[in-house]
Amino acid sequence: MIPAAFDYVAPSTVDEAVQALAGAGEDAKVLAGGQSLLPVLRMRLAAPSTIIDLGKIAELRGIREEGDGLVIGSMTTHYDVQRDHLIAEHAALLARVTDTVADPQVRHRGTFGGSLAHADPAGDLLAPALALDAEMVIAGMDGRRTVPAAEFFQDLFTTALAADEILVEVRVPKYTGWRAHYEKFNRVAQAWSMVGVAVTVRTEGGAVAEARIGLTNMASTPVRATAVEQALVGQAATAENIRAAAAHAAEGTSPTPDSNADVEFRQELARVLTGRAVTAAVTA
Ligand SMILES: Cc1cc2nc3c(=O)[nH]c(=O)nc-3n(C[C@H](O)[C@H](O)[C@H](O)COP(=O)(O)OP(=O)(O)OC[C@H]3O[C@@H](n4cnc5c(N)ncnc54)[C@H](O)[C@@H]3O)c2cc1C
């Protein structure tokens, strides 16, 4: 289908984009990679009066080191996250997860910030952002504010972003030397997650010293598997200990049943995939 007509603006700075958004009215939409927004427009599930295309704003692209963390521009594509050496060294979990997002075409257009702003509970990048304690830097007419991932994801397709705000960058602490793995369960290759488990661990002498685990599609927002993390820390990374810890994976989750899987099946998937992901991470 053809989208409804809209005005199109392509600013070249964040300030211009914020002003354009503020001046365009409540129903304006920001365009990033278009991988989620364009299908919605084509199906006429949304008909914004104005589209503000962030594609020409160079300052929104790229990954840099800043002190103890990395700063990822919101318009950095999945492809660029996948192959970035800073991500590989300091945030391996993001690389592992991004490897599983869709197909090469989508990864060349779709953006890190667009995925987080879209906040689809089946989106793979939300759980690692939560597990890694990422912070979202948001720009609006009143300046910039920083929101932790735990407060950013509020509900299905709902974030802390107001209609007149733009996600500018994502700050991620460095997890240098941590190992990582993502277990994604889907019905066909290159599809969205029915359930996903993002694990990153730091080991010391065969024991788990620190663990961070995020679950995809186990609630309307990403969920942190804190009971599993607590059960793992200080334990030898043996099959028995990992199995015992993974048994807690469904605690605190409230997955939505659909034609693919009911609640019990998703919770069993969370337990099984957590065991596999932790096992793979400690030996990565
Ligand atoms: C065939 C296909 C398969 C896919 N499979 C997967 C998958 O397996 N796993 C997965 O995680 N994702 C998957 N995706 C989604 C993909 O990861 C998209 O990149 C992502 O959903 C949206 O990113 P985008 O840059 O394209 O954003 P857009 O589609 O441009 O925008 C999405 C929404 O976010 C808003 N937005 C975007 N950027 C900003 C910003 N900086 N500030 C404020 N608001 C913003 C837009 O206004 C819009 O509402 C798939 C997409 C397709 C088409």
mmCIF file of C-alpha atoms and ligand atoms in Angstrom:
data_model
loop_
_atom_site.group_PDB
_atom_site.id
_atom_site.type_symbol
_atom_site.label_atom_id
_atom_site.label_comp_id
_atom_site.label_asym_id
_atom_site.label_seq_id
_atom_site.Cartn_x
_atom_site.Cartn_y
_atom_site.Cartn_z
ATOM 1 C CA MET A 1 0.000 0.000 0.000
ATOM 2 C CA ILE A 2 0.967 3.653 -0.384
ATOM 3 C CA PRO A 3 1.329 5.774 2.782
ATOM 4 C CA ALA A 4 -0.943 8.774 3.312
ATOM 5 C CA ALA A 5 0.612 12.089 2.268
ATOM 6 C CA PHE A 6 2.914 13.805 4.749
ATOM 7 C CA ASP A 7 5.300 16.746 4.929
ATOM 8 C CA TYR A 8 8.959 15.698 4.889
ATOM 9 C CA VAL A 9 11.768 17.458 6.749
ATOM 10 C CA ALA A 10 15.439 16.374 6.743
ATOM 11 C CA PRO A 11 17.353 18.481 9.287
ATOM 12 C CA SER A 12 21.133 18.323 9.544
ATOM 13 C CA THR A 13 21.555 18.884 13.308
ATOM 14 C CA VAL A 14 19.867 17.581 16.449
ATOM 15 C CA ASP A 15 18.814 21.128 17.388
ATOM 16 C CA GLU A 16 17.104 21.596 14.026
ATOM 17 C CA ALA A 17 15.395 18.227 14.394
ATOM 18 C CA VAL A 18 14.099 19.085 17.870
ATOM 19 C CA GLN A 19 12.767 22.418 16.629
ATOM 20 C CA ALA A 20 11.134 20.792 13.616
ATOM 21 C CA LEU A 21 9.508 18.189 15.867
ATOM 22 C CA ALA A 22 8.242 20.809 18.319
ATOM 23 C CA GLY A 23 6.821 22.895 15.486
ATOM 24 C CA ALA A 24 5.172 20.022 13.654
ATOM 25 C CA GLY A 25 2.510 19.029 16.165
ATOM 26 C CA GLU A 26 1.753 15.946 18.244
ATOM 27 C CA ASP A 27 1.312 13.505 15.368
ATOM 28 C CA ALA A 28 4.710 14.112 13.723
ATOM 29 C CA LYS A 29 7.036 11.109 13.520
ATOM 30 C CA VAL A 30 10.774 10.738 13.533
ATOM 31 C CA LEU A 31 12.234 8.487 10.826
ATOM 32 C CA ALA A 32 15.414 6.511 11.558
ATOM 33 C CA GLY A 33 16.117 3.397 9.449
ATOM 34 C CA GLY A 34 12.438 3.038 8.544
ATOM 35 C CA GLN A 35 12.438 -0.740 9.065
ATOM 36 C CA SER A 36 9.538 -0.581 11.506
ATOM 37 C CA LEU A 37 8.010 2.802 10.688
ATOM 38 C CA LEU A 38 7.658 2.384 6.909
ATOM 39 C CA PRO A 39 5.579 -0.832 7.113
ATOM 40 C CA VAL A 40 3.315 0.931 9.615
ATOM 41 C CA LEU A 41 2.886 3.882 7.229
ATOM 42 C CA ARG A 42 2.336 1.644 4.230
ATOM 43 C CA MET A 43 -0.389 -0.269 6.053
ATOM 44 C CA ARG A 44 -1.820 3.102 7.104
ATOM 45 C CA LEU A 45 -1.715 2.081 10.755
ATOM 46 C CA ALA A 46 -0.281 5.580 11.248
ATOM 47 C CA ALA A 47 -0.688 8.710 9.149
ATOM 48 C CA PRO A 48 1.597 11.381 10.593
ATOM 49 C CA SER A 49 1.260 14.883 9.148
ATOM 50 C CA THR A 50 5.063 15.342 9.170
ATOM 51 C CA ILE A 51 8.043 12.982 8.977
ATOM 52 C CA ILE A 52 11.336 14.226 10.386
ATOM 53 C CA ASP A 53 14.120 12.183 8.813
ATOM 54 C CA LEU A 54 17.215 11.888 11.047
ATOM 55 C CA GLY A 55 19.287 10.365 8.225
ATOM 56 C CA LYS A 56 21.289 13.516 7.447
ATOM 57 C CA ILE A 57 22.381 14.190 11.050
ATOM 58 C CA ALA A 58 26.014 13.065 11.133
ATOM 59 C CA GLU A 59 26.356 13.634 14.914
ATOM 60 C CA LEU A 60 23.848 10.819 15.552
ATOM 61 C CA ARG A 61 26.030 8.158 13.952
ATOM 62 C CA GLY A 62 29.015 6.310 15.330
ATOM 63 C CA ILE A 63 30.474 4.745 18.455
ATOM 64 C CA ARG A 64 33.060 6.372 20.703
ATOM 65 C CA GLU A 65 34.769 5.803 24.043
ATOM 66 C CA GLU A 66 34.086 8.264 26.834
ATOM 67 C CA GLY A 67 35.710 7.519 30.197
ATOM 68 C CA ASP A 68 34.421 4.223 31.571
ATOM 69 C CA GLY A 69 31.796 3.837 28.899
ATOM 70 C CA LEU A 70 30.877 3.707 25.234
ATOM 71 C CA VAL A 71 28.566 6.179 23.546
ATOM 72 C CA ILE A 72 26.501 4.802 20.677
ATOM 73 C CA GLY A 73 24.790 7.340 18.413
ATOM 74 C CA SER A 74 21.112 6.525 17.997
ATOM 75 C CA MET A 75 21.416 6.405 14.169
ATOM 76 C CA THR A 76 24.254 3.877 14.227
ATOM 77 C CA THR A 77 23.087 0.942 12.128
ATOM 78 C CA HIS A 78 22.927 -2.645 13.373
ATOM 79 C CA TYR A 79 25.608 -3.456 10.788
ATOM 80 C CA ASP A 80 27.977 -0.870 12.275
ATOM 81 C CA VAL A 81 27.342 -2.123 15.828
ATOM 82 C CA GLN A 82 28.075 -5.689 14.681
ATOM 83 C CA ARG A 83 31.483 -4.873 13.250
ATOM 84 C CA ASP A 84 32.699 -2.163 15.669
ATOM 85 C CA HIS A 85 35.932 -2.981 17.510
ATOM 86 C CA LEU A 86 34.963 -0.977 20.644
ATOM 87 C CA ILE A 87 31.712 -2.916 20.939
ATOM 88 C CA ALA A 88 33.587 -6.200 20.451
ATOM 89 C CA GLU A 89 36.051 -5.304 23.196
ATOM 90 C CA HIS A 90 33.841 -3.571 25.778
ATOM 91 C CA ALA A 91 30.238 -4.661 25.123
ATOM 92 C CA ALA A 92 30.438 -8.075 23.467
ATOM 93 C CA LEU A 93 26.830 -8.812 24.406
ATOM 94 C CA LEU A 94 25.592 -6.121 22.009
ATOM 95 C CA ALA A 95 27.562 -7.663 19.159
ATOM 96 C CA ARG A 96 26.257 -11.177 19.935
ATOM 97 C CA VAL A 97 22.647 -9.958 20.048
ATOM 98 C CA THR A 98 22.892 -7.753 16.958
ATOM 99 C CA ASP A 99 24.182 -10.755 14.976
ATOM 100 C CA THR A 100 20.705 -12.279 15.391
ATOM 101 C CA VAL A 101 18.630 -9.263 14.292
ATOM 102 C CA ALA A 102 16.758 -9.926 11.056
ATOM 103 C CA ASP A 103 18.873 -10.219 7.891
ATOM 104 C CA PRO A 104 21.749 -8.242 6.344
ATOM 105 C CA GLN A 105 19.428 -5.874 4.470
ATOM 106 C CA VAL A 106 17.556 -4.889 7.620
ATOM 107 C CA ARG A 107 20.804 -4.613 9.577
ATOM 108 C CA HIS A 108 22.211 -2.171 7.019
ATOM 109 C CA ARG A 109 19.215 0.184 7.338
ATOM 110 C CA GLY A 110 17.837 -0.407 10.845
ATOM 111 C CA THR A 111 19.381 1.546 13.704
ATOM 112 C CA PHE A 112 20.299 0.816 17.303
ATOM 113 C CA GLY A 113 18.357 3.834 18.567
ATOM 114 C CA GLY A 114 15.375 3.111 16.335
ATOM 115 C CA SER A 115 15.028 -0.377 17.808
ATOM 116 C CA LEU A 116 15.114 0.965 21.371
ATOM 117 C CA ALA A 117 12.720 3.846 20.616
ATOM 118 C CA HIS A 118 10.304 1.468 18.874
ATOM 119 C CA ALA A 119 10.263 -0.732 22.019
ATOM 120 C CA ASP A 120 8.762 -3.844 20.453
ATOM 121 C CA PRO A 121 8.859 -6.441 23.271
ATOM 122 C CA ALA A 122 10.128 -8.988 20.704
ATOM 123 C CA GLY A 123 12.936 -6.625 19.671
ATOM 124 C CA ASP A 124 16.266 -8.193 20.540
ATOM 125 C CA LEU A 125 18.208 -5.107 21.641
ATOM 126 C CA LEU A 126 16.023 -4.098 24.581
ATOM 127 C CA ALA A 127 17.077 -6.932 26.908
ATOM 128 C CA PRO A 128 20.825 -6.322 26.506
ATOM 129 C CA ALA A 129 20.324 -2.568 26.957
ATOM 130 C CA LEU A 130 18.581 -3.336 30.259
ATOM 131 C CA ALA A 131 21.088 -5.970 31.360
ATOM 132 C CA LEU A 132 24.030 -3.671 30.606
ATOM 133 C CA ASP A 133 22.520 -0.721 32.524
ATOM 134 C CA ALA A 134 22.516 1.446 29.408
ATOM 135 C CA GLU A 135 21.404 5.065 29.684
ATOM 136 C CA MET A 136 19.409 6.909 27.038
ATOM 137 C CA VAL A 137 20.279 10.517 26.255
ATOM 138 C CA ILE A 138 17.154 12.302 25.060
ATOM 139 C CA ALA A 139 16.904 15.757 23.470
ATOM 140 C CA GLY A 140 13.889 18.066 23.591
ATOM 141 C CA MET A 141 13.137 21.794 23.574
ATOM 142 C CA ASP A 142 14.178 22.014 27.271
ATOM 143 C CA GLY A 143 17.617 20.529 26.588
ATOM 144 C CA ARG A 144 18.932 17.016 27.205
ATOM 145 C CA ARG A 145 18.101 14.470 29.893
ATOM 146 C CA THR A 146 19.401 11.007 30.671
ATOM 147 C CA VAL A 147 17.105 8.081 31.436
ATOM 148 C CA PRO A 148 18.321 4.652 32.637
ATOM 149 C CA ALA A 149 17.115 1.694 30.573
ATOM 150 C CA ALA A 150 15.131 0.410 33.574
ATOM 151 C CA GLU A 151 12.957 3.560 33.360
ATOM 152 C CA PHE A 152 13.096 4.031 29.581
ATOM 153 C CA PHE A 153 11.061 0.931 28.645
ATOM 154 C CA GLN A 154 7.592 1.529 30.055
ATOM 155 C CA ASP A 155 5.185 -0.763 28.197
ATOM 156 C CA LEU A 156 4.465 -2.329 24.790
ATOM 157 C CA PHE A 157 5.863 0.115 22.213
ATOM 158 C CA THR A 158 6.004 2.760 24.938
ATOM 159 C CA THR A 159 9.124 4.484 26.246
ATOM 160 C CA ALA A 160 10.033 7.530 28.323
ATOM 161 C CA LEU A 161 10.368 9.513 25.057
ATOM 162 C CA ALA A 162 7.767 12.273 24.801
ATOM 163 C CA ALA A 163 6.226 12.981 21.389
ATOM 164 C CA ASP A 164 8.497 16.004 20.956
ATOM 165 C CA GLU A 165 11.748 14.293 21.989
ATOM 166 C CA ILE A 166 14.522 12.489 20.119
ATOM 167 C CA LEU A 167 16.769 9.695 21.331
ATOM 168 C CA VAL A 168 20.241 11.073 20.671
ATOM 169 C CA GLU A 169 22.664 8.499 22.038
ATOM 170 C CA VAL A 170 22.958 5.472 24.276
ATOM 171 C CA ARG A 171 25.641 5.262 26.954
ATOM 172 C CA VAL A 172 26.852 1.815 27.922
ATOM 173 C CA PRO A 173 29.377 1.109 30.704
ATOM 174 C CA LYS A 174 32.410 -0.894 29.614
ATOM 175 C CA TYR A 175 32.278 -4.637 30.279
ATOM 176 C CA THR A 176 35.833 -5.302 29.213
ATOM 177 C CA GLY A 177 36.784 -8.978 29.462
ATOM 178 C CA TRP A 178 33.203 -10.142 30.072
ATOM 179 C CA ARG A 179 31.971 -13.070 27.998
ATOM 180 C CA ALA A 180 28.598 -13.014 26.314
ATOM 181 C CA HIS A 181 25.972 -15.068 24.550
ATOM 182 C CA TYR A 182 22.427 -14.618 23.206
ATOM 183 C CA GLU A 183 20.012 -17.517 22.859
ATOM 184 C CA LYS A 184 17.132 -16.635 20.571
ATOM 185 C CA PHE A 185 14.197 -18.946 19.947
ATOM 186 C CA ASN A 186 12.160 -18.325 16.818
ATOM 187 C CA ARG A 187 10.137 -20.447 14.442
ATOM 188 C CA VAL A 188 12.069 -19.580 11.297
ATOM 189 C CA ALA A 189 15.548 -18.184 10.733
ATOM 190 C CA GLN A 190 15.917 -14.393 10.775
ATOM 191 C CA ALA A 191 12.576 -13.859 12.509
ATOM 192 C CA TRP A 192 11.706 -11.993 15.687
ATOM 193 C CA SER A 193 12.281 -13.644 19.064
ATOM 194 C CA MET A 194 9.572 -15.752 20.622
ATOM 195 C CA VAL A 195 11.876 -15.663 23.635
ATOM 196 C CA GLY A 196 15.459 -14.474 23.877
ATOM 197 C CA VAL A 197 18.032 -14.617 26.679
ATOM 198 C CA ALA A 198 20.967 -12.189 26.716
ATOM 199 C CA VAL A 199 23.755 -13.188 29.084
ATOM 200 C CA THR A 200 27.054 -11.577 29.929
ATOM 201 C CA VAL A 201 29.330 -12.879 32.680
ATOM 202 C CA ARG A 202 32.688 -12.240 34.254
ATOM 203 C CA THR A 203 34.432 -15.341 35.520
ATOM 204 C CA GLU A 204 37.308 -15.737 37.952
ATOM 205 C CA GLY A 205 39.086 -19.049 38.339
ATOM 206 C CA GLY A 206 36.176 -21.108 37.040
ATOM 207 C CA ALA A 207 33.525 -19.330 39.143
ATOM 208 C CA VAL A 208 30.985 -16.701 38.127
ATOM 209 C CA ALA A 209 32.111 -13.383 39.636
ATOM 210 C CA GLU A 210 29.389 -11.207 38.055
ATOM 211 C CA ALA A 211 26.411 -11.935 35.818
ATOM 212 C CA ARG A 212 23.884 -9.825 33.935
ATOM 213 C CA ILE A 213 20.923 -11.394 32.179
ATOM 214 C CA GLY A 214 18.110 -9.799 30.175
ATOM 215 C CA LEU A 215 15.038 -11.584 28.804
ATOM 216 C CA THR A 216 13.358 -10.731 25.494
ATOM 217 C CA ASN A 217 9.581 -11.053 25.027
ATOM 218 C CA MET A 218 8.867 -12.304 28.554
ATOM 219 C CA ALA A 219 6.719 -9.246 29.431
ATOM 220 C CA SER A 220 5.570 -6.018 27.782
ATOM 221 C CA THR A 221 9.047 -4.649 28.499
ATOM 222 C CA PRO A 222 12.437 -6.378 28.727
ATOM 223 C CA VAL A 223 13.016 -8.163 32.046
ATOM 224 C CA ARG A 224 16.181 -8.612 34.083
ATOM 225 C CA ALA A 225 16.576 -12.190 35.410
ATOM 226 C CA THR A 226 17.883 -11.050 38.788
ATOM 227 C CA ALA A 227 17.113 -14.319 40.606
ATOM 228 C CA VAL A 228 19.283 -16.209 38.125
ATOM 229 C CA GLU A 229 22.054 -13.624 38.419
ATOM 230 C CA GLN A 230 22.038 -13.917 42.222
ATOM 231 C CA ALA A 231 22.027 -17.711 42.096
ATOM 232 C CA LEU A 232 25.049 -17.746 39.765
ATOM 233 C CA VAL A 233 27.348 -15.253 41.456
ATOM 234 C CA GLY A 234 30.045 -16.895 43.580
ATOM 235 C CA GLN A 235 29.256 -20.364 42.231
ATOM 236 C CA ALA A 236 31.536 -22.595 40.197
ATOM 237 C CA ALA A 237 30.386 -22.563 36.580
ATOM 238 C CA THR A 238 29.375 -26.217 36.578
ATOM 239 C CA ALA A 239 26.487 -27.730 34.612
ATOM 240 C CA GLU A 240 24.666 -28.524 37.861
ATOM 241 C CA ASN A 241 24.971 -24.978 39.259
ATOM 242 C CA ILE A 242 23.932 -23.407 35.969
ATOM 243 C CA ARG A 243 20.893 -25.695 35.715
ATOM 244 C CA ALA A 244 19.860 -24.836 39.279
ATOM 245 C CA ALA A 245 20.241 -21.088 38.658
ATOM 246 C CA ALA A 246 18.397 -21.201 35.305
ATOM 247 C CA ALA A 247 15.388 -22.767 37.034
ATOM 248 C CA HIS A 248 14.652 -19.242 38.379
ATOM 249 C CA ALA A 249 14.515 -17.641 34.915
ATOM 250 C CA ALA A 250 10.742 -17.252 34.696
ATOM 251 C CA GLU A 251 10.420 -15.548 38.091
ATOM 252 C CA GLY A 252 8.925 -12.089 37.751
ATOM 253 C CA THR A 253 7.978 -12.560 34.091
ATOM 254 C CA SER A 254 4.521 -12.077 32.556
ATOM 255 C CA PRO A 255 4.759 -13.109 28.906
ATOM 256 C CA THR A 256 1.884 -12.483 26.537
ATOM 257 C CA PRO A 257 0.391 -15.660 25.049
ATOM 258 C CA ASP A 258 -0.102 -15.731 21.281
ATOM 259 C CA SER A 259 -0.554 -18.239 18.450
ATOM 260 C CA ASN A 260 3.125 -19.245 18.728
ATOM 261 C CA ALA A 261 3.336 -20.011 22.432
ATOM 262 C CA ASP A 262 1.269 -19.866 25.601
ATOM 263 C CA VAL A 263 2.543 -18.501 28.917
ATOM 264 C CA GLU A 264 3.790 -21.844 30.278
ATOM 265 C CA PHE A 265 5.688 -22.676 27.092
ATOM 266 C CA ARG A 266 7.386 -19.268 27.065
ATOM 267 C CA GLN A 267 8.366 -19.648 30.709
ATOM 268 C CA GLU A 268 9.812 -23.100 30.045
ATOM 269 C CA LEU A 269 11.678 -21.646 27.067
ATOM 270 C CA ALA A 270 13.113 -18.944 29.333
ATOM 271 C CA ARG A 271 14.457 -21.574 31.744
ATOM 272 C CA VAL A 272 15.920 -23.815 29.031
ATOM 273 C CA LEU A 273 17.404 -20.956 26.983
ATOM 274 C CA THR A 274 18.892 -19.345 30.099
ATOM 275 C CA GLY A 275 20.710 -22.580 30.909
ATOM 276 C CA ARG A 276 22.043 -22.766 27.360
ATOM 277 C CA ALA A 277 23.003 -19.087 27.210
ATOM 278 C CA VAL A 278 24.871 -19.126 30.531
ATOM 279 C CA THR A 279 26.687 -22.328 29.558
ATOM 280 C CA ALA A 280 27.713 -20.809 26.226
ATOM 281 C CA ALA A 281 28.738 -17.497 27.847
ATOM 282 C CA VAL A 282 31.016 -19.023 30.492
ATOM 283 C CA THR A 283 32.845 -21.007 27.827
ATOM 284 C CA ALA A 284 32.868 -18.288 25.135
HETATM 285 C C1 LIG B 1 11.845 -8.068 7.985
HETATM 286 C C2 LIG B 1 12.262 -7.483 9.306
HETATM 287 C C3 LIG B 1 12.739 -8.333 10.279
HETATM 288 C C4 LIG B 1 13.127 -7.818 11.507
HETATM 289 N N1 LIG B 1 13.609 -8.687 12.456
HETATM 290 C C5 LIG B 1 14.038 -8.192 13.637
HETATM 291 C C6 LIG B 1 14.584 -9.069 14.607
HETATM 292 O O1 LIG B 1 14.745 -10.280 14.413
HETATM 293 N N2 LIG B 1 14.973 -8.519 15.801
HETATM 294 C C7 LIG B 1 14.859 -7.180 16.053
HETATM 295 O O2 LIG B 1 15.234 -6.743 17.141
HETATM 296 N N3 LIG B 1 14.359 -6.336 15.131
HETATM 297 C C8 LIG B 1 13.954 -6.807 13.936
HETATM 298 N N4 LIG B 1 13.456 -5.937 12.992
HETATM 299 C C9 LIG B 1 13.350 -4.499 13.317
HETATM 300 C C10 LIG B 1 14.645 -3.755 13.029
HETATM 301 O O3 LIG B 1 15.581 -4.100 14.063
HETATM 302 C C11 LIG B 1 14.478 -2.227 13.035
HETATM 303 O O4 LIG B 1 15.754 -1.702 12.873
HETATM 304 C C12 LIG B 1 13.921 -1.598 14.265
HETATM 305 O O5 LIG B 1 12.703 -2.137 14.633
HETATM 306 C C13 LIG B 1 13.625 -0.087 14.098
HETATM 307 O O6 LIG B 1 14.762 0.592 13.766
HETATM 308 P P1 LIG B 1 14.715 1.695 12.617
HETATM 309 O O7 LIG B 1 15.994 2.420 12.691
HETATM 310 O O8 LIG B 1 14.376 1.086 11.325
HETATM 311 O O9 LIG B 1 13.561 2.680 13.130
HETATM 312 P P2 LIG B 1 12.287 3.282 12.370
HETATM 313 O O10 LIG B 1 11.503 2.208 11.738
HETATM 314 O O11 LIG B 1 12.686 4.417 11.509
HETATM 315 O O12 LIG B 1 11.508 3.875 13.641
HETATM 316 C C14 LIG B 1 10.836 3.037 14.541
HETATM 317 C C15 LIG B 1 10.100 3.886 15.587
HETATM 318 O O13 LIG B 1 11.008 4.516 16.473
HETATM 319 C C16 LIG B 1 10.926 5.941 16.388
HETATM 320 N N5 LIG B 1 12.307 6.430 16.416
HETATM 321 C C17 LIG B 1 13.331 5.926 15.667
HETATM 322 N N6 LIG B 1 14.472 6.552 15.984
HETATM 323 C C18 LIG B 1 14.176 7.459 16.933
HETATM 324 C C19 LIG B 1 14.941 8.418 17.659
HETATM 325 N N7 LIG B 1 16.269 8.535 17.478
HETATM 326 N N8 LIG B 1 14.306 9.193 18.574
HETATM 327 C C20 LIG B 1 12.976 9.069 18.772
HETATM 328 N N9 LIG B 1 12.200 8.185 18.123
HETATM 329 C C21 LIG B 1 12.786 7.388 17.211
HETATM 330 C C22 LIG B 1 10.192 6.237 15.078
HETATM 331 O O14 LIG B 1 9.486 7.457 15.125
HETATM 332 C C23 LIG B 1 9.272 5.032 14.976
HETATM 333 O O15 LIG B 1 8.134 5.237 15.772
HETATM 334 C C24 LIG B 1 13.042 -6.419 11.767
HETATM 335 C C25 LIG B 1 12.571 -5.557 10.772
HETATM 336 C C26 LIG B 1 12.177 -6.071 9.546
HETATM 337 C C27 LIG B 1 11.679 -5.131 8.492
#
